[in-house]
mmCIF file of C-alpha atoms in Angstrom:
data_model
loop_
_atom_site.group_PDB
_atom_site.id
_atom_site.type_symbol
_atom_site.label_atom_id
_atom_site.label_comp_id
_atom_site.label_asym_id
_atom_site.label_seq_id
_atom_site.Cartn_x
_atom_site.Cartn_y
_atom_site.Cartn_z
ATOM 1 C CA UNK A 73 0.000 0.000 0.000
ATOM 2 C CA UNK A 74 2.861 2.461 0.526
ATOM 3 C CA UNK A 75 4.729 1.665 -2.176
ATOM 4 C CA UNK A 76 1.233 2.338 -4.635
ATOM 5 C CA UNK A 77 0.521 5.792 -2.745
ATOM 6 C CA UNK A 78 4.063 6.925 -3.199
ATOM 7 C CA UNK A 79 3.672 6.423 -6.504
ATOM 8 C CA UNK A 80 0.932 8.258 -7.046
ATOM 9 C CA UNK A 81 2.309 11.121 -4.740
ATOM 10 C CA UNK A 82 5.346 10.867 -7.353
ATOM 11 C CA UNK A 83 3.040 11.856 -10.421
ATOM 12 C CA UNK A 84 0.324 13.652 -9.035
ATOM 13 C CA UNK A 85 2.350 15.323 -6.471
ATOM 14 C CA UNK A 86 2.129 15.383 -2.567
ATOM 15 C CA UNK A 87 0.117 17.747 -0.355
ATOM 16 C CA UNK A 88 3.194 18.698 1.645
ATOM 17 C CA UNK A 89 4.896 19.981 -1.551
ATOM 18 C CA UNK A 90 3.029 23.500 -0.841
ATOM 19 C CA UNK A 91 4.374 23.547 2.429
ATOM 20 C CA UNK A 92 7.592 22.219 1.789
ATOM 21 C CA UNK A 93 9.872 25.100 2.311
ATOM 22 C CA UNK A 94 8.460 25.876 6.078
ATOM 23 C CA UNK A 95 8.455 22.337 7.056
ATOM 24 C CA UNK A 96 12.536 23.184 8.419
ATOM 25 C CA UNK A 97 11.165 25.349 10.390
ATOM 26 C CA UNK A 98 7.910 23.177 11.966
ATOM 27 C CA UNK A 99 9.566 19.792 11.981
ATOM 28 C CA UNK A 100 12.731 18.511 13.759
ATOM 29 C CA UNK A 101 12.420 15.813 10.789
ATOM 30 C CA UNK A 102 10.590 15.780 7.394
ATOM 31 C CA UNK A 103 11.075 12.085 6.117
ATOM 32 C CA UNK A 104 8.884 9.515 8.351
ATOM 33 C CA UNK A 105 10.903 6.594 6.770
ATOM 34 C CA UNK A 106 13.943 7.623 9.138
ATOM 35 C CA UNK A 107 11.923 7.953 12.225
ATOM 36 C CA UNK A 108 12.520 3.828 13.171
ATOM 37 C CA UNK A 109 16.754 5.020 13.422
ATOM 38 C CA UNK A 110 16.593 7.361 15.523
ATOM 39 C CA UNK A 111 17.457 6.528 19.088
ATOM 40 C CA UNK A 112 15.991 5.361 22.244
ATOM 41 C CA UNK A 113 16.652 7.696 24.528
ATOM 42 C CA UNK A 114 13.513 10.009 25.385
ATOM 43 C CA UNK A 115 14.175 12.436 22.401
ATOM 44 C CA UNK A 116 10.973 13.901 21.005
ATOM 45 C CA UNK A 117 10.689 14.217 17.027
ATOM 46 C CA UNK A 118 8.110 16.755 16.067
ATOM 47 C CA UNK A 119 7.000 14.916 12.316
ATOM 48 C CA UNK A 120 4.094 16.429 9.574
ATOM 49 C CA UNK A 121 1.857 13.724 7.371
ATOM 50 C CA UNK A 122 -1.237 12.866 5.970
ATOM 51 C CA UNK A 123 -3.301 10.438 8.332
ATOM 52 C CA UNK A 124 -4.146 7.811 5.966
ATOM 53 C CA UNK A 125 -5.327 5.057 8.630
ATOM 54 C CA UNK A 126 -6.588 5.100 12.456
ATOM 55 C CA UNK A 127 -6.831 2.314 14.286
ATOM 56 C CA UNK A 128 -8.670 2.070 18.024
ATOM 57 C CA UNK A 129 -8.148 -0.965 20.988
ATOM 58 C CA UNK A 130 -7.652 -1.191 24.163
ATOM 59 C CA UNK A 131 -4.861 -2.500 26.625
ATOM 60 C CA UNK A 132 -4.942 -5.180 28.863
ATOM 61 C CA UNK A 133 -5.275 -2.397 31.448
ATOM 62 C CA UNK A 134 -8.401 -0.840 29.616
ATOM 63 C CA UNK A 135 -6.556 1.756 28.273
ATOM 64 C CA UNK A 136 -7.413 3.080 25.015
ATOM 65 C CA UNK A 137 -4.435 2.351 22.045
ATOM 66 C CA UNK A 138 -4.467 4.168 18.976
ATOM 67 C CA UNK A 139 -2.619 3.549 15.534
ATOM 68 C CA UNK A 140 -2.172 5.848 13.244
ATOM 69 C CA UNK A 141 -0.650 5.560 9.603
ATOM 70 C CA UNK A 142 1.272 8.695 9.028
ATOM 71 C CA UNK A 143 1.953 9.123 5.108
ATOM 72 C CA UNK A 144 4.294 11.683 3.540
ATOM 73 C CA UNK A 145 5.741 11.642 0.213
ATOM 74 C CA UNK A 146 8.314 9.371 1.264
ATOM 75 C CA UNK A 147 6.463 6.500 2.773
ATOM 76 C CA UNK A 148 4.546 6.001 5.567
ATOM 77 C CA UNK A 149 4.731 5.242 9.215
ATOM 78 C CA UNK A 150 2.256 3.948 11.883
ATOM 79 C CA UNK A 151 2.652 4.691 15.222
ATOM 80 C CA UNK A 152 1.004 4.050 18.535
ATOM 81 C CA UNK A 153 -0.513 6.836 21.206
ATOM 82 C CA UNK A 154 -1.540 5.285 24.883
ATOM 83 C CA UNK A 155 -4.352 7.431 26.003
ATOM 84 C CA UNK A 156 -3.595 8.266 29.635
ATOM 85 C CA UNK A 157 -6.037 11.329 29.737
ATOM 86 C CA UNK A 158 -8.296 10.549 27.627
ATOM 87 C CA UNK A 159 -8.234 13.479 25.113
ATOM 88 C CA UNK A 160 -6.815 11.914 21.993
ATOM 89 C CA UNK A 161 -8.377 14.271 19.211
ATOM 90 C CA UNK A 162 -10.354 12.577 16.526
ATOM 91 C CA UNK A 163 -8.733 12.675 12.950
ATOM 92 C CA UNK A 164 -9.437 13.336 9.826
ATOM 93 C CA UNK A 165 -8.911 10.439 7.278
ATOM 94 C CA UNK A 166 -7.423 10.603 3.552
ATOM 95 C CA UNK A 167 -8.063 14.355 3.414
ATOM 96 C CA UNK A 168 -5.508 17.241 2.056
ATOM 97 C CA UNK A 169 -5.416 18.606 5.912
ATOM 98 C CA UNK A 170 -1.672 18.123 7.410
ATOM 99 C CA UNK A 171 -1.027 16.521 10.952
ATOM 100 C CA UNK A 172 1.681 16.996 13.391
ATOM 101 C CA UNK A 173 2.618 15.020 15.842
ATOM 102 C CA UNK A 174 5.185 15.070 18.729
ATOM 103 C CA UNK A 175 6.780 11.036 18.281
ATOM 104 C CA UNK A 176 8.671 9.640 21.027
ATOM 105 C CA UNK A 177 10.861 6.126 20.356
ATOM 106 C CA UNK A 178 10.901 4.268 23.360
ATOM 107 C CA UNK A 179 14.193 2.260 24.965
ATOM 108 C CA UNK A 180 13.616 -1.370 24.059
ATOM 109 C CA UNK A 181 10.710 -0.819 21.510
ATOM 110 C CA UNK A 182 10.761 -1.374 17.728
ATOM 111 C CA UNK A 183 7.592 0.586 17.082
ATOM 112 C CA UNK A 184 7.210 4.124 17.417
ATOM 113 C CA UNK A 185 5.238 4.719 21.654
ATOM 114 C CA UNK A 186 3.823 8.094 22.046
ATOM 115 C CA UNK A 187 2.787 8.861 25.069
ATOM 116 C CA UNK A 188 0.999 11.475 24.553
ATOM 117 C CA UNK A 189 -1.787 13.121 22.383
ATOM 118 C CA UNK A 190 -0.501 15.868 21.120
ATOM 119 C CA UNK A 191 -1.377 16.644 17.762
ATOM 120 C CA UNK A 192 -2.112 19.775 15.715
ATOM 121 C CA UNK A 193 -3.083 21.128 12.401
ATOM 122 C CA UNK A 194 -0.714 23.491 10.272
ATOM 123 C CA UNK A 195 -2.441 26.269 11.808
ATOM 124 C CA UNK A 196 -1.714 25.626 15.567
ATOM 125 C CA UNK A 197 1.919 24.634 14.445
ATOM 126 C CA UNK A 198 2.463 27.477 11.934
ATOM 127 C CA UNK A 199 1.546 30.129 15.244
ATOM 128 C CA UNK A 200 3.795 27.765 18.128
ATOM 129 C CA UNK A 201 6.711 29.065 15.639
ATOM 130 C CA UNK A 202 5.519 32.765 15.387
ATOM 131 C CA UNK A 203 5.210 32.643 11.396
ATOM 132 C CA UNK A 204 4.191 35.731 9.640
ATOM 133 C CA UNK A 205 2.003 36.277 6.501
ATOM 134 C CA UNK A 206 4.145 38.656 4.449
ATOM 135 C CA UNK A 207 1.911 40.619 1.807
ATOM 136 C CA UNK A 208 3.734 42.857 -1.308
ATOM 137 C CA UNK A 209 1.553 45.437 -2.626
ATOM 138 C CA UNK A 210 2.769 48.095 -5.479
ATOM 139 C CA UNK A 211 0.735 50.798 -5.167
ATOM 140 C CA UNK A 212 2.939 52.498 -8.322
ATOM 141 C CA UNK A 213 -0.291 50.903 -10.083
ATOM 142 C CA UNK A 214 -3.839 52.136 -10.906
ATOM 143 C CA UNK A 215 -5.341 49.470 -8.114
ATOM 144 C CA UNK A 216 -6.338 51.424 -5.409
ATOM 145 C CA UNK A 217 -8.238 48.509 -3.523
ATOM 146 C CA UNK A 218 -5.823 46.808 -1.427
ATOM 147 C CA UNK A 219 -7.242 48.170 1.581
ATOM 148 C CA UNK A 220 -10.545 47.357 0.979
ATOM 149 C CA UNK A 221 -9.626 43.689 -0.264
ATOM 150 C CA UNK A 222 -7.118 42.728 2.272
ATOM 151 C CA UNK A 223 -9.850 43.725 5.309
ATOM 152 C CA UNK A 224 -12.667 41.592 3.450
ATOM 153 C CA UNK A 225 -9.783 38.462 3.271
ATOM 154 C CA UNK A 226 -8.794 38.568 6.592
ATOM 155 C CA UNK A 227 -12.068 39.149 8.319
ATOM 156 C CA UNK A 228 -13.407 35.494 8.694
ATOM 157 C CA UNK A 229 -9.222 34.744 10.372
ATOM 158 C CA UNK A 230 -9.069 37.384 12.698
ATOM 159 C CA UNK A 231 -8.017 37.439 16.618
ATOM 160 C CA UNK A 232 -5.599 34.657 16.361
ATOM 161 C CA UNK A 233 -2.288 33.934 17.351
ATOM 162 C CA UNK A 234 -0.199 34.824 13.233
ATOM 163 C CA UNK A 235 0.944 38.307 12.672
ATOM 164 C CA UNK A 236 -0.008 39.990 9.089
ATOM 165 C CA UNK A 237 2.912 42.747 7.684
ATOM 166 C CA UNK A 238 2.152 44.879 4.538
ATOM 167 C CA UNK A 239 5.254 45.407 2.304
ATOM 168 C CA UNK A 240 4.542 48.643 0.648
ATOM 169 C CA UNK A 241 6.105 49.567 -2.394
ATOM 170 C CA UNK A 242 5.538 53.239 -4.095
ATOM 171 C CA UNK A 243 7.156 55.471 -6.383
ATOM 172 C CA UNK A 244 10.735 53.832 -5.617
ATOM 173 C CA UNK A 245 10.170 53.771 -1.743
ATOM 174 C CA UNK A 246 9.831 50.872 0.458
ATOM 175 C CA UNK A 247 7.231 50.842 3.858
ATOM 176 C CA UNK A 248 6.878 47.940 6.011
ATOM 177 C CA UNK A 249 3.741 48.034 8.135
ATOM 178 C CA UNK A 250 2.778 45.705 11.146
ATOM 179 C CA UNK A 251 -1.334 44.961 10.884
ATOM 180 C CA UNK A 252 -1.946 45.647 14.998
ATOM 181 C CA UNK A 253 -3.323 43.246 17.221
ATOM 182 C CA UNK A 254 -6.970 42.393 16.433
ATOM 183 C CA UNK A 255 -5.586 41.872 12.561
ATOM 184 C CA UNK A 256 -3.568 38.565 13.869
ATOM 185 C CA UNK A 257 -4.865 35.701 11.996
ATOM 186 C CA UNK A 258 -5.408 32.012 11.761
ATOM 187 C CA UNK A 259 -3.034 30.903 9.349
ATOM 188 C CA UNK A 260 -5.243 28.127 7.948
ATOM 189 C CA UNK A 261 -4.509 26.441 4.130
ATOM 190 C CA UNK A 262 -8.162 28.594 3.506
ATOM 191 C CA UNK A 263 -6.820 31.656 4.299
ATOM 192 C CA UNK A 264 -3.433 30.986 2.700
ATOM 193 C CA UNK A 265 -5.177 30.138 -0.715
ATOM 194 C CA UNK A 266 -7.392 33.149 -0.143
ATOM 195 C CA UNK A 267 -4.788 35.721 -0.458
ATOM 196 C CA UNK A 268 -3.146 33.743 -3.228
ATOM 197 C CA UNK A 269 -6.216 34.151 -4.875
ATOM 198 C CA UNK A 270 -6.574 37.795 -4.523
ATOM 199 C CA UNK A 271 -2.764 39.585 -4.126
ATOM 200 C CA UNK A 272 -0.872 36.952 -6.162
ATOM 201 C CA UNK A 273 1.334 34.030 -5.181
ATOM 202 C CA UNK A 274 4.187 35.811 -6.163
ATOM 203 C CA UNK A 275 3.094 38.779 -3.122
ATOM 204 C CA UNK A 276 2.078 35.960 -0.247
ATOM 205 C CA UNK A 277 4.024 33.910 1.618
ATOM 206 C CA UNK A 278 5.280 32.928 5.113
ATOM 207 C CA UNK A 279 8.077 33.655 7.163
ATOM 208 C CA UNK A 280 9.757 32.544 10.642
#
């Protein structure tokens, strides 16, 4: 099964590819297939996938033991999470939406133990690591409705934890701007495409 939806990543392309150049900055590693070498000593791997499978059991305390198939364009990887609070999230299945999880190899184990439930969307991960939205506007040009676009984007996003600058260019002079407090956004894949949409892919993008 791996080896079939790596080859279909290969021509049709992955979902991380669009996210590519930021995962060095949200993941200590960005190839699941070298997760089983790293060592047994309590490190904790923060890793980014698509959950393709979920499986649910219990213990032979009663505890509750979940499986999940982690795929990224490399392979995939399935790892365990004991539930010892009882607040592992629900996931999404075989949709574009990105994971991460913190992964944990325990001493003695050839499987991947987490221990805990941590998980989070690009979103949540994107504003742990105080990423920016970086917008270029030229206002050299005739369009005079940046304002009034930009506000209507970011409306539905606003009062969240991702800071929004304005990179003004006019006439041959540079002004960077800082959108205050209430402007701070969810950095969702929505949002993202959004302002692609509207300002240009070329003017939009992310920074740490």
């Amino acid at each position: 099964m791996h080896e079939e939806s790596t080859l279909g990543f290969f021509l049709s392309g992955h979902p991380l590819d669009s996210v590519r150049h930021e995962l060095q900055h949200l993941c200590s590693r960005q190839d699941l297939t070298t997760i089983q070498s790293t060592n047994s000593n309590g490190t904790t791997n923060t890793v980014a996938g698509i959950v393709k499978r979920v499986r649910n059991s219990e213990t032979r305390s009663g505890k509750r033991l979940t499986r999940i198939l982690l795929e990224d364009e490399h392979g995939g990887f399935e790892f365990a999470i004991f539930d010892d609070s009882g607040k592992i999230p629900e996931f999404e299945i075989g949709e574009i939406a990105i994971a991460f999880f913190k992964v944990q190899k325990e001493k003695g184990s050839d499987e991947l133990n987490v221990r805990t439930s941590r998980m989070c969307s690009i979103s949540e991960r994107r504003c742990e690591k105080h990423a920016e939205i970086e917008i270029d506007v030229d206002q050299s040009s005739s369009n005079n409705t940046f304002v009034r676009d930009l506000r209507e984007v970011l409306m539905d996003y606003r009062f969240a934890g991702c800071t929004v600058r304005v990179n003004v260019q006019r006439h041959g002079c540079l002004g960077r701007f800082k959108l205050g407090e209430e402007w701070r956004v969810n950095p969702t894949a929505s949002l993202m495409e959004r302002l692609y949409q509207t300002f240009g892919i070329q003017s939009v993008r992310i920074t740490y």
